[in-house]
Amino acid sequence: MAHGLDRESKDLDRDTMERAYARWAPIYDAVCGPLFEKGRRAATAAAKQAGSRILEVGVGTGLSFQDYGPGFEIYGIDLSEPMISKARERIATGAFPHVKEVSVMDAHDLAYPDNMFDCVVAQFVITLVERPERVLDECARVIRPGGEIILVNHLYSEKGLAAAVERWFSKHAHTFGLRPEFPFQRLKDWADKNGGAKVVDRSFVGPLGVYSLVRFRKLGADVAQAPPLAAVG
């Protein structure tokens, strides 16, 4: 089987994602906030270790704003206008002065200059975009040498009963803006072929280690010294 072609054929298109997240926006905090909390906190903790100027790709309603504080500069983008509207309501409370701006923006074409950020963090995003490798290219472009891309996601189990369940579920999941069959190998292949970034850690995040936290380091600094993160229970 041509695995690369098979994976590409399942990529989600932009219209599907915009429709799905317009539906999710009113209930996202109540439904997805608790479900994704441990993964979110693991991602933001890793991002804070990477530096102070951070871009959140797929910032959604801004749930992660509370995980940062003074000393950080947070920028957020999302494809969904309803999600960004919710994030702007959060900013308007005055509780998050460290959030410098949020914008409706396509992660495939980031409107930021090269080397602007210390870190790009994407929570539960990379498996959902139309062209994941293109998004990773853009994330790598806008971080400085030695900066990090931090991803947290459920990644495809690839074998066993869990893989069989995910293959079945994937037939119905795309309508809801989900893609459960995305493998870690695809991320590693991007880094191996990209030449400008390297996977420096993959750890598992609770509950039950269902989420993977993946760190890439942009080459130009000593990648070998990047410390691994302990799994978060």
JSON list of C-alpha atoms in Angstrom, two decimals:
[
{"chain": "A", "resi": 1, "resn": "MET", "atom": "CA", "xyz": [0.00, 0.00, 0.00]},
{"chain": "A", "resi": 2, "resn": "ALA", "atom": "CA", "xyz": [1.24, 3.51, -0.79]},
{"chain": "A", "resi": 3, "resn": "HIS", "atom": "CA", "xyz": [0.97, 4.78, 2.75]},
{"chain": "A", "resi": 4, "resn": "GLY", "atom": "CA", "xyz": [1.91, 8.39, 1.97]},
{"chain": "A", "resi": 5, "resn": "LEU", "atom": "CA", "xyz": [-0.78, 8.68, -0.70]},
{"chain": "A", "resi": 6, "resn": "ASP", "atom": "CA", "xyz": [-3.32, 6.97, 1.56]},
{"chain": "A", "resi": 7, "resn": "ARG", "atom": "CA", "xyz": [-2.67, 9.48, 4.34]},
{"chain": "A", "resi": 8, "resn": "GLU", "atom": "CA", "xyz": [-2.85, 12.47, 1.98]},
{"chain": "A", "resi": 9, "resn": "SER", "atom": "CA", "xyz": [-6.20, 11.30, 0.60]},
{"chain": "A", "resi": 10, "resn": "LYS", "atom": "CA", "xyz": [-7.71, 11.63, 4.07]},
{"chain": "A", "resi": 11, "resn": "ASP", "atom": "CA", "xyz": [-6.60, 15.22, 4.67]},
{"chain": "A", "resi": 12, "resn": "LEU", "atom": "CA", "xyz": [-9.37, 17.58, 5.65]},
{"chain": "A", "resi": 13, "resn": "ASP", "atom": "CA", "xyz": [-10.34, 20.54, 3.52]},
{"chain": "A", "resi": 14, "resn": "ARG", "atom": "CA", "xyz": [-10.70, 24.11, 4.76]},
{"chain": "A", "resi": 15, "resn": "ASP", "atom": "CA", "xyz": [-14.47, 24.36, 4.19]},
{"chain": "A", "resi": 16, "resn": "THR", "atom": "CA", "xyz": [-15.09, 21.25, 6.31]},
{"chain": "A", "resi": 17, "resn": "MET", "atom": "CA", "xyz": [-13.00, 22.69, 9.14]},
{"chain": "A", "resi": 18, "resn": "GLU", "atom": "CA", "xyz": [-14.65, 26.12, 9.07]},
{"chain": "A", "resi": 19, "resn": "ARG", "atom": "CA", "xyz": [-18.12, 24.61, 9.18]},
{"chain": "A", "resi": 20, "resn": "ALA", "atom": "CA", "xyz": [-17.18, 22.19, 11.94]},
{"chain": "A", "resi": 21, "resn": "TYR", "atom": "CA", "xyz": [-15.62, 24.79, 14.22]},
{"chain": "A", "resi": 22, "resn": "ALA", "atom": "CA", "xyz": [-18.38, 27.31, 13.67]},
{"chain": "A", "resi": 23, "resn": "ARG", "atom": "CA", "xyz": [-20.62, 24.64, 15.21]},
{"chain": "A", "resi": 24, "resn": "TRP", "atom": "CA", "xyz": [-18.15, 23.91, 18.00]},
{"chain": "A", "resi": 25, "resn": "ALA", "atom": "CA", "xyz": [-17.47, 27.53, 19.04]},
{"chain": "A", "resi": 26, "resn": "PRO", "atom": "CA", "xyz": [-20.52, 28.08, 21.32]},
{"chain": "A", "resi": 27, "resn": "ILE", "atom": "CA", "xyz": [-19.91, 24.88, 23.31]},
{"chain": "A", "resi": 28, "resn": "TYR", "atom": "CA", "xyz": [-16.15, 24.41, 22.90]},
{"chain": "A", "resi": 29, "resn": "ASP", "atom": "CA", "xyz": [-15.12, 25.57, 26.39]},
{"chain": "A", "resi": 30, "resn": "ALA", "atom": "CA", "xyz": [-17.69, 23.43, 28.18]},
{"chain": "A", "resi": 31, "resn": "VAL", "atom": "CA", "xyz": [-17.18, 20.27, 26.13]},
{"chain": "A", "resi": 32, "resn": "CYS", "atom": "CA", "xyz": [-13.54, 20.33, 25.01]},
{"chain": "A", "resi": 33, "resn": "GLY", "atom": "CA", "xyz": [-12.00, 22.37, 27.83]},
{"chain": "A", "resi": 34, "resn": "PRO", "atom": "CA", "xyz": [-12.03, 19.55, 30.42]},
{"chain": "A", "resi": 35, "resn": "LEU", "atom": "CA", "xyz": [-11.32, 16.86, 27.81]},
{"chain": "A", "resi": 36, "resn": "PHE", "atom": "CA", "xyz": [-8.17, 18.56, 26.52]},
{"chain": "A", "resi": 37, "resn": "GLU", "atom": "CA", "xyz": [-7.00, 20.23, 29.73]},
{"chain": "A", "resi": 38, "resn": "LYS", "atom": "CA", "xyz": [-4.05, 17.96, 30.53]},
{"chain": "A", "resi": 39, "resn": "GLY", "atom": "CA", "xyz": [-2.82, 18.03, 26.97]},
{"chain": "A", "resi": 40, "resn": "ARG", "atom": "CA", "xyz": [-3.19, 21.81, 26.84]},
{"chain": "A", "resi": 41, "resn": "ARG", "atom": "CA", "xyz": [-1.30, 22.35, 30.07]},
{"chain": "A", "resi": 42, "resn": "ALA", "atom": "CA", "xyz": [1.51, 20.02, 28.99]},
{"chain": "A", "resi": 43, "resn": "ALA", "atom": "CA", "xyz": [1.87, 21.94, 25.72]},
{"chain": "A", "resi": 44, "resn": "THR", "atom": "CA", "xyz": [1.94, 25.36, 27.36]},
{"chain": "A", "resi": 45, "resn": "ALA", "atom": "CA", "xyz": [4.42, 24.16, 30.01]},
{"chain": "A", "resi": 46, "resn": "ALA", "atom": "CA", "xyz": [6.75, 22.99, 27.24]},
{"chain": "A", "resi": 47, "resn": "ALA", "atom": "CA", "xyz": [6.27, 26.23, 25.32]},
{"chain": "A", "resi": 48, "resn": "LYS", "atom": "CA", "xyz": [7.23, 28.31, 28.35]},
{"chain": "A", "resi": 49, "resn": "GLN", "atom": "CA", "xyz": [10.51, 26.42, 28.57]},
{"chain": "A", "resi": 50, "resn": "ALA", "atom": "CA", "xyz": [11.30, 27.32, 24.95]},
{"chain": "A", "resi": 51, "resn": "GLY", "atom": "CA", "xyz": [11.11, 31.11, 25.31]},
{"chain": "A", "resi": 52, "resn": "SER", "atom": "CA", "xyz": [8.94, 34.12, 26.01]},
{"chain": "A", "resi": 53, "resn": "ARG", "atom": "CA", "xyz": [7.48, 35.09, 22.62]},
{"chain": "A", "resi": 54, "resn": "ILE", "atom": "CA", "xyz": [5.00, 32.37, 21.68]},
{"chain": "A", "resi": 55, "resn": "LEU", "atom": "CA", "xyz": [2.61, 31.87, 18.79]},
{"chain": "A", "resi": 56, "resn": "GLU", "atom": "CA", "xyz": [-0.44, 29.70, 19.45]},
{"chain": "A", "resi": 57, "resn": "VAL", "atom": "CA", "xyz": [-1.66, 28.17, 16.19]},
{"chain": "A", "resi": 58, "resn": "GLY", "atom": "CA", "xyz": [-5.30, 27.16, 16.49]},
{"chain": "A", "resi": 59, "resn": "VAL", "atom": "CA", "xyz": [-5.76, 29.28, 19.60]},
{"chain": "A", "resi": 60, "resn": "GLY", "atom": "CA", "xyz": [-9.51, 28.65, 19.54]},
{"chain": "A", "resi": 61, "resn": "THR", "atom": "CA", "xyz": [-11.44, 30.50, 22.23]},
{"chain": "A", "resi": 62, "resn": "GLY", "atom": "CA", "xyz": [-8.27, 31.33, 24.18]},
{"chain": "A", "resi": 63, "resn": "LEU", "atom": "CA", "xyz": [-8.49, 28.69, 26.89]},
{"chain": "A", "resi": 64, "resn": "SER", "atom": "CA", "xyz": [-4.70, 28.60, 27.07]},
{"chain": "A", "resi": 65, "resn": "PHE", "atom": "CA", "xyz": [-4.37, 32.31, 27.96]},
{"chain": "A", "resi": 66, "resn": "GLN", "atom": "CA", "xyz": [-4.64, 31.44, 31.65]},
{"chain": "A", "resi": 67, "resn": "ASP", "atom": "CA", "xyz": [-1.61, 29.14, 31.39]},
{"chain": "A", "resi": 68, "resn": "TYR", "atom": "CA", "xyz": [0.75, 32.05, 30.70]},
{"chain": "A", "resi": 69, "resn": "GLY", "atom": "CA", "xyz": [1.49, 35.19, 32.67]},
{"chain": "A", "resi": 70, "resn": "PRO", "atom": "CA", "xyz": [3.81, 38.20, 33.00]},
{"chain": "A", "resi": 71, "resn": "GLY", "atom": "CA", "xyz": [7.06, 37.83, 31.12]},
{"chain": "A", "resi": 72, "resn": "PHE", "atom": "CA", "xyz": [5.44, 36.19, 28.10]},
{"chain": "A", "resi": 73, "resn": "GLU", "atom": "CA", "xyz": [4.15, 37.64, 24.84]},
{"chain": "A", "resi": 74, "resn": "ILE", "atom": "CA", "xyz": [1.38, 35.51, 23.38]},
{"chain": "A", "resi": 75, "resn": "TYR", "atom": "CA", "xyz": [0.05, 35.77, 19.84]},
{"chain": "A", "resi": 76, "resn": "GLY", "atom": "CA", "xyz": [-2.84, 33.62, 18.68]},
{"chain": "A", "resi": 77, "resn": "ILE", "atom": "CA", "xyz": [-4.31, 32.68, 15.33]},
{"chain": "A", "resi": 78, "resn": "ASP", "atom": "CA", "xyz": [-7.24, 30.55, 14.25]},
{"chain": "A", "resi": 79, "resn": "LEU", "atom": "CA", "xyz": [-9.02, 29.87, 10.98]},
{"chain": "A", "resi": 80, "resn": "SER", "atom": "CA", "xyz": [-12.41, 30.18, 12.67]},
{"chain": "A", "resi": 81, "resn": "GLU", "atom": "CA", "xyz": [-13.88, 33.66, 13.10]},
{"chain": "A", "resi": 82, "resn": "PRO", "atom": "CA", "xyz": [-16.39, 32.44, 15.74]},
{"chain": "A", "resi": 83, "resn": "MET", "atom": "CA", "xyz": [-13.52, 30.98, 17.78]},
{"chain": "A", "resi": 84, "resn": "ILE", "atom": "CA", "xyz": [-11.46, 34.18, 17.54]},
{"chain": "A", "resi": 85, "resn": "SER", "atom": "CA", "xyz": [-14.51, 36.21, 18.56]},
{"chain": "A", "resi": 86, "resn": "LYS", "atom": "CA", "xyz": [-14.65, 34.19, 21.79]},
{"chain": "A", "resi": 87, "resn": "ALA", "atom": "CA", "xyz": [-10.93, 34.73, 22.33]},
{"chain": "A", "resi": 88, "resn": "ARG", "atom": "CA", "xyz": [-11.36, 38.47, 21.90]},
{"chain": "A", "resi": 89, "resn": "GLU", "atom": "CA", "xyz": [-14.10, 38.46, 24.52]},
{"chain": "A", "resi": 90, "resn": "ARG", "atom": "CA", "xyz": [-11.60, 36.88, 26.91]},
{"chain": "A", "resi": 91, "resn": "ILE", "atom": "CA", "xyz": [-8.99, 39.53, 26.15]},
{"chain": "A", "resi": 92, "resn": "ALA", "atom": "CA", "xyz": [-11.56, 42.29, 26.66]},
{"chain": "A", "resi": 93, "resn": "THR", "atom": "CA", "xyz": [-11.90, 41.31, 30.33]},
{"chain": "A", "resi": 94, "resn": "GLY", "atom": "CA", "xyz": [-8.42, 42.75, 30.90]},
{"chain": "A", "resi": 95, "resn": "ALA", "atom": "CA", "xyz": [-7.25, 39.58, 32.64]},
{"chain": "A", "resi": 96, "resn": "PHE", "atom": "CA", "xyz": [-4.65, 38.65, 30.02]},
{"chain": "A", "resi": 97, "resn": "PRO", "atom": "CA", "xyz": [-2.34, 41.59, 29.26]},
{"chain": "A", "resi": 98, "resn": "HIS", "atom": "CA", "xyz": [0.33, 39.15, 28.09]},
{"chain": "A", "resi": 99, "resn": "VAL", "atom": "CA", "xyz": [-1.81, 38.33, 25.03]},
{"chain": "A", "resi": 100, "resn": "LYS", "atom": "CA", "xyz": [-0.62, 40.80, 22.41]},
{"chain": "A", "resi": 101, "resn": "GLU", "atom": "CA", "xyz": [-3.01, 39.94, 19.57]},
{"chain": "A", "resi": 102, "resn": "VAL", "atom": "CA", "xyz": [-5.30, 37.30, 18.15]},
{"chain": "A", "resi": 103, "resn": "SER", "atom": "CA", "xyz": [-6.13, 37.09, 14.47]},
{"chain": "A", "resi": 104, "resn": "VAL", "atom": "CA", "xyz": [-8.14, 35.11, 11.98]},
{"chain": "A", "resi": 105, "resn": "MET", "atom": "CA", "xyz": [-5.35, 33.59, 9.91]},
{"chain": "A", "resi": 106, "resn": "ASP", "atom": "CA", "xyz": [-4.61, 30.50, 7.85]},
{"chain": "A", "resi": 107, "resn": "ALA", "atom": "CA", "xyz": [-1.76, 28.50, 9.36]},
{"chain": "A", "resi": 108, "resn": "HIS", "atom": "CA", "xyz": [-0.72, 27.46, 5.85]},
{"chain": "A", "resi": 109, "resn": "ASP", "atom": "CA", "xyz": [0.33, 31.07, 5.17]},
{"chain": "A", "resi": 110, "resn": "LEU", "atom": "CA", "xyz": [1.39, 32.83, 8.38]},
{"chain": "A", "resi": 111, "resn": "ALA", "atom": "CA", "xyz": [1.53, 36.62, 8.10]},
{"chain": "A", "resi": 112, "resn": "TYR", "atom": "CA", "xyz": [4.60, 36.89, 10.35]},
{"chain": "A", "resi": 113, "resn": "PRO", "atom": "CA", "xyz": [8.25, 37.46, 9.44]},
{"chain": "A", "resi": 114, "resn": "ASP", "atom": "CA", "xyz": [10.93, 34.81, 9.61]},
{"chain": "A", "resi": 115, "resn": "ASN", "atom": "CA", "xyz": [12.44, 34.04, 13.04]},
{"chain": "A", "resi": 116, "resn": "MET", "atom": "CA", "xyz": [9.90, 36.15, 14.99]},
{"chain": "A", "resi": 117, "resn": "PHE", "atom": "CA", "xyz": [8.99, 33.65, 17.73]},
{"chain": "A", "resi": 118, "resn": "ASP", "atom": "CA", "xyz": [10.80, 31.54, 20.29]},
{"chain": "A", "resi": 119, "resn": "CYS", "atom": "CA", "xyz": [8.13, 28.87, 20.01]},
{"chain": "A", "resi": 120, "resn": "VAL", "atom": "CA", "xyz": [5.04, 27.88, 18.07]},
{"chain": "A", "resi": 121, "resn": "VAL", "atom": "CA", "xyz": [2.59, 25.72, 19.99]},
{"chain": "A", "resi": 122, "resn": "ALA", "atom": "CA", "xyz": [-0.32, 23.91, 18.34]},
{"chain": "A", "resi": 123, "resn": "GLN", "atom": "CA", "xyz": [-2.77, 22.03, 20.53]},
{"chain": "A", "resi": 124, "resn": "PHE", "atom": "CA", "xyz": [-5.00, 19.47, 18.83]},
{"chain": "A", "resi": 125, "resn": "VAL", "atom": "CA", "xyz": [-4.45, 21.18, 15.48]},
{"chain": "A", "resi": 126, "resn": "ILE", "atom": "CA", "xyz": [-1.90, 19.49, 13.23]},
{"chain": "A", "resi": 127, "resn": "THR", "atom": "CA", "xyz": [-4.06, 16.44, 12.49]},
{"chain": "A", "resi": 128, "resn": "LEU", "atom": "CA", "xyz": [-6.90, 18.70, 11.36]},
{"chain": "A", "resi": 129, "resn": "VAL", "atom": "CA", "xyz": [-5.31, 21.10, 8.88]},
{"chain": "A", "resi": 130, "resn": "GLU", "atom": "CA", "xyz": [-5.60, 20.61, 5.15]},
{"chain": "A", "resi": 131, "resn": "ARG", "atom": "CA", "xyz": [-1.83, 20.29, 4.51]},
{"chain": "A", "resi": 132, "resn": "PRO", "atom": "CA", "xyz": [0.02, 19.41, 7.72]},
{"chain": "A", "resi": 133, "resn": "GLU", "atom": "CA", "xyz": [3.49, 19.52, 6.17]},
{"chain": "A", "resi": 134, "resn": "ARG", "atom": "CA", "xyz": [2.88, 23.00, 4.79]},
{"chain": "A", "resi": 135, "resn": "VAL", "atom": "CA", "xyz": [1.76, 24.18, 8.25]},
{"chain": "A", "resi": 136, "resn": "LEU", "atom": "CA", "xyz": [4.88, 22.70, 9.81]},
{"chain": "A", "resi": 137, "resn": "ASP", "atom": "CA", "xyz": [7.00, 24.47, 7.19]},
{"chain": "A", "resi": 138, "resn": "GLU", "atom": "CA", "xyz": [5.39, 27.77, 8.17]},
{"chain": "A", "resi": 139, "resn": "CYS", "atom": "CA", "xyz": [5.82, 27.09, 11.89]},
{"chain": "A", "resi": 140, "resn": "ALA", "atom": "CA", "xyz": [9.51, 26.39, 11.33]},
{"chain": "A", "resi": 141, "resn": "ARG", "atom": "CA", "xyz": [9.92, 29.55, 9.26]},
{"chain": "A", "resi": 142, "resn": "VAL", "atom": "CA", "xyz": [8.58, 31.91, 11.94]},
{"chain": "A", "resi": 143, "resn": "ILE", "atom": "CA", "xyz": [10.64, 30.53, 14.86]},
{"chain": "A", "resi": 144, "resn": "ARG", "atom": "CA", "xyz": [14.22, 31.55, 15.51]},
{"chain": "A", "resi": 145, "resn": "PRO", "atom": "CA", "xyz": [17.10, 29.06, 15.15]},
{"chain": "A", "resi": 146, "resn": "GLY", "atom": "CA", "xyz": [17.04, 26.93, 18.28]},
{"chain": "A", "resi": 147, "resn": "GLY", "atom": "CA", "xyz": [13.33, 27.67, 18.81]},
{"chain": "A", "resi": 148, "resn": "GLU", "atom": "CA", "xyz": [10.74, 24.93, 19.15]},
{"chain": "A", "resi": 149, "resn": "ILE", "atom": "CA", "xyz": [7.51, 23.71, 17.61]},
{"chain": "A", "resi": 150, "resn": "ILE", "atom": "CA", "xyz": [5.35, 22.07, 20.31]},
{"chain": "A", "resi": 151, "resn": "LEU", "atom": "CA", "xyz": [2.48, 19.83, 19.24]},
{"chain": "A", "resi": 152, "resn": "VAL", "atom": "CA", "xyz": [0.00, 17.96, 21.39]},
{"chain": "A", "resi": 153, "resn": "ASN", "atom": "CA", "xyz": [-2.47, 15.59, 19.78]},
{"chain": "A", "resi": 154, "resn": "HIS", "atom": "CA", "xyz": [-3.96, 12.18, 19.79]},
{"chain": "A", "resi": 155, "resn": "LEU", "atom": "CA", "xyz": [-1.92, 10.27, 17.20]},
{"chain": "A", "resi": 156, "resn": "TYR", "atom": "CA", "xyz": [-2.92, 7.10, 15.39]},
{"chain": "A", "resi": 157, "resn": "SER", "atom": "CA", "xyz": [-2.13, 3.91, 17.27]},
{"chain": "A", "resi": 158, "resn": "GLU", "atom": "CA", "xyz": [-1.00, 2.21, 14.00]},
{"chain": "A", "resi": 159, "resn": "LYS", "atom": "CA", "xyz": [-1.47, -1.36, 15.29]},
{"chain": "A", "resi": 160, "resn": "GLY", "atom": "CA", "xyz": [-3.67, -3.48, 17.51]},
{"chain": "A", "resi": 161, "resn": "LEU", "atom": "CA", "xyz": [-7.29, -3.08, 18.56]},
{"chain": "A", "resi": 162, "resn": "ALA", "atom": "CA", "xyz": [-6.99, 0.69, 19.03]},
{"chain": "A", "resi": 163, "resn": "ALA", "atom": "CA", "xyz": [-5.89, 1.08, 15.42]},
{"chain": "A", "resi": 164, "resn": "ALA", "atom": "CA", "xyz": [-8.86, -0.95, 14.19]},
{"chain": "A", "resi": 165, "resn": "VAL", "atom": "CA", "xyz": [-11.28, 1.20, 16.20]},
{"chain": "A", "resi": 166, "resn": "GLU", "atom": "CA", "xyz": [-9.66, 4.39, 14.90]},
{"chain": "A", "resi": 167, "resn": "ARG", "atom": "CA", "xyz": [-9.91, 3.21, 11.29]},
{"chain": "A", "resi": 168, "resn": "TRP", "atom": "CA", "xyz": [-13.62, 2.56, 11.79]},
{"chain": "A", "resi": 169, "resn": "PHE", "atom": "CA", "xyz": [-14.20, 5.86, 13.58]},
{"chain": "A", "resi": 170, "resn": "SER", "atom": "CA", "xyz": [-12.33, 7.83, 10.89]},
{"chain": "A", "resi": 171, "resn": "LYS", "atom": "CA", "xyz": [-15.07, 6.97, 8.36]},
{"chain": "A", "resi": 172, "resn": "HIS", "atom": "CA", "xyz": [-17.50, 9.11, 10.37]},
{"chain": "A", "resi": 173, "resn": "ALA", "atom": "CA", "xyz": [-15.25, 11.60, 12.14]},
{"chain": "A", "resi": 174, "resn": "HIS", "atom": "CA", "xyz": [-14.27, 14.03, 9.38]},
{"chain": "A", "resi": 175, "resn": "THR", "atom": "CA", "xyz": [-17.71, 15.64, 9.32]},
{"chain": "A", "resi": 176, "resn": "PHE", "atom": "CA", "xyz": [-17.10, 16.78, 12.90]},
{"chain": "A", "resi": 177, "resn": "GLY", "atom": "CA", "xyz": [-13.66, 18.22, 12.14]},
{"chain": "A", "resi": 178, "resn": "LEU", "atom": "CA", "xyz": [-11.76, 15.20, 13.51]},
{"chain": "A", "resi": 179, "resn": "ARG", "atom": "CA", "xyz": [-9.08, 12.92, 12.07]},
{"chain": "A", "resi": 180, "resn": "PRO", "atom": "CA", "xyz": [-8.23, 10.04, 14.44]},
{"chain": "A", "resi": 181, "resn": "GLU", "atom": "CA", "xyz": [-6.03, 8.12, 11.99]},
{"chain": "A", "resi": 182, "resn": "PHE", "atom": "CA", "xyz": [-3.03, 10.52, 11.83]},
{"chain": "A", "resi": 183, "resn": "PRO", "atom": "CA", "xyz": [0.28, 8.70, 12.61]},
{"chain": "A", "resi": 184, "resn": "PHE", "atom": "CA", "xyz": [3.37, 10.00, 14.44]},
{"chain": "A", "resi": 185, "resn": "GLN", "atom": "CA", "xyz": [5.49, 8.70, 11.55]},
{"chain": "A", "resi": 186, "resn": "ARG", "atom": "CA", "xyz": [4.11, 11.43, 9.34]},
{"chain": "A", "resi": 187, "resn": "LEU", "atom": "CA", "xyz": [5.51, 14.08, 11.69]},
{"chain": "A", "resi": 188, "resn": "LYS", "atom": "CA", "xyz": [8.87, 12.34, 11.87]},
{"chain": "A", "resi": 189, "resn": "ASP", "atom": "CA", "xyz": [8.99, 12.04, 8.07]},
{"chain": "A", "resi": 190, "resn": "TRP", "atom": "CA", "xyz": [8.44, 15.78, 7.76]},
{"chain": "A", "resi": 191, "resn": "ALA", "atom": "CA", "xyz": [11.35, 16.53, 10.11]},
{"chain": "A", "resi": 192, "resn": "ASP", "atom": "CA", "xyz": [13.63, 14.02, 8.36]},
{"chain": "A", "resi": 193, "resn": "LYS", "atom": "CA", "xyz": [12.88, 15.49, 4.92]},
{"chain": "A", "resi": 194, "resn": "ASN", "atom": "CA", "xyz": [12.71, 19.12, 6.00]},
{"chain": "A", "resi": 195, "resn": "GLY", "atom": "CA", "xyz": [16.38, 19.39, 6.91]},
{"chain": "A", "resi": 196, "resn": "GLY", "atom": "CA", "xyz": [15.76, 22.41, 9.11]},
{"chain": "A", "resi": 197, "resn": "ALA", "atom": "CA", "xyz": [14.14, 20.81, 12.15]},
{"chain": "A", "resi": 198, "resn": "LYS", "atom": "CA", "xyz": [14.53, 17.72, 14.29]},
{"chain": "A", "resi": 199, "resn": "VAL", "atom": "CA", "xyz": [12.24, 15.79, 16.64]},
{"chain": "A", "resi": 200, "resn": "VAL", "atom": "CA", "xyz": [13.81, 16.13, 20.09]},
{"chain": "A", "resi": 201, "resn": "ASP", "atom": "CA", "xyz": [11.13, 14.51, 22.23]},
{"chain": "A", "resi": 202, "resn": "ARG", "atom": "CA", "xyz": [7.89, 12.57, 22.15]},
{"chain": "A", "resi": 203, "resn": "SER", "atom": "CA", "xyz": [6.18, 11.99, 25.48]},
{"chain": "A", "resi": 204, "resn": "PHE", "atom": "CA", "xyz": [2.75, 10.75, 26.47]},
{"chain": "A", "resi": 205, "resn": "VAL", "atom": "CA", "xyz": [0.21, 12.84, 28.34]},
{"chain": "A", "resi": 206, "resn": "GLY", "atom": "CA", "xyz": [-2.72, 11.65, 30.47]},
{"chain": "A", "resi": 207, "resn": "PRO", "atom": "CA", "xyz": [-5.39, 10.61, 30.85]},
{"chain": "A", "resi": 208, "resn": "LEU", "atom": "CA", "xyz": [-4.00, 7.13, 30.15]},
{"chain": "A", "resi": 209, "resn": "GLY", "atom": "CA", "xyz": [-1.28, 8.54, 27.91]},
{"chain": "A", "resi": 210, "resn": "VAL", "atom": "CA", "xyz": [-3.80, 9.05, 25.12]},
{"chain": "A", "resi": 211, "resn": "TYR", "atom": "CA", "xyz": [-2.15, 12.25, 23.84]},
{"chain": "A", "resi": 212, "resn": "SER", "atom": "CA", "xyz": [1.33, 12.65, 22.40]},
{"chain": "A", "resi": 213, "resn": "LEU", "atom": "CA", "xyz": [3.40, 15.74, 23.07]},
{"chain": "A", "resi": 214, "resn": "VAL", "atom": "CA", "xyz": [5.95, 16.20, 20.28]},
{"chain": "A", "resi": 215, "resn": "ARG", "atom": "CA", "xyz": [8.77, 18.75, 20.32]},
{"chain": "A", "resi": 216, "resn": "PHE", "atom": "CA", "xyz": [10.75, 19.84, 17.27]},
{"chain": "A", "resi": 217, "resn": "ARG", "atom": "CA", "xyz": [13.85, 22.00, 17.52]},
{"chain": "A", "resi": 218, "resn": "LYS", "atom": "CA", "xyz": [14.78, 24.31, 14.64]},
{"chain": "A", "resi": 219, "resn": "LEU", "atom": "CA", "xyz": [18.38, 23.68, 13.65]},
{"chain": "A", "resi": 220, "resn": "GLY", "atom": "CA", "xyz": [20.93, 26.38, 14.25]},
{"chain": "A", "resi": 221, "resn": "ALA", "atom": "CA", "xyz": [21.41, 25.65, 17.97]},
{"chain": "A", "resi": 222, "resn": "ASP", "atom": "CA", "xyz": [22.63, 22.61, 19.90]},
{"chain": "A", "resi": 223, "resn": "VAL", "atom": "CA", "xyz": [19.71, 20.22, 19.39]},
{"chain": "A", "resi": 224, "resn": "ALA", "atom": "CA", "xyz": [21.37, 17.46, 21.35]},
{"chain": "A", "resi": 225, "resn": "GLN", "atom": "CA", "xyz": [21.06, 19.44, 24.57]},
{"chain": "A", "resi": 226, "resn": "ALA", "atom": "CA", "xyz": [17.27, 19.76, 24.41]},
{"chain": "A", "resi": 227, "resn": "PRO", "atom": "CA", "xyz": [15.98, 18.18, 27.66]},
{"chain": "A", "resi": 228, "resn": "PRO", "atom": "CA", "xyz": [13.19, 15.59, 27.42]},
{"chain": "A", "resi": 229, "resn": "LEU", "atom": "CA", "xyz": [9.94, 16.32, 29.20]},
{"chain": "A", "resi": 230, "resn": "ALA", "atom": "CA", "xyz": [8.49, 13.83, 31.64]},
{"chain": "A", "resi": 231, "resn": "ALA", "atom": "CA", "xyz": [5.08, 12.46, 30.74]},
{"chain": "A", "resi": 232, "resn": "VAL", "atom": "CA", "xyz": [2.25, 14.30, 32.43]},
{"chain": "A", "resi": 233, "resn": "GLY", "atom": "CA", "xyz": [-0.24, 12.01, 34.16]}
]
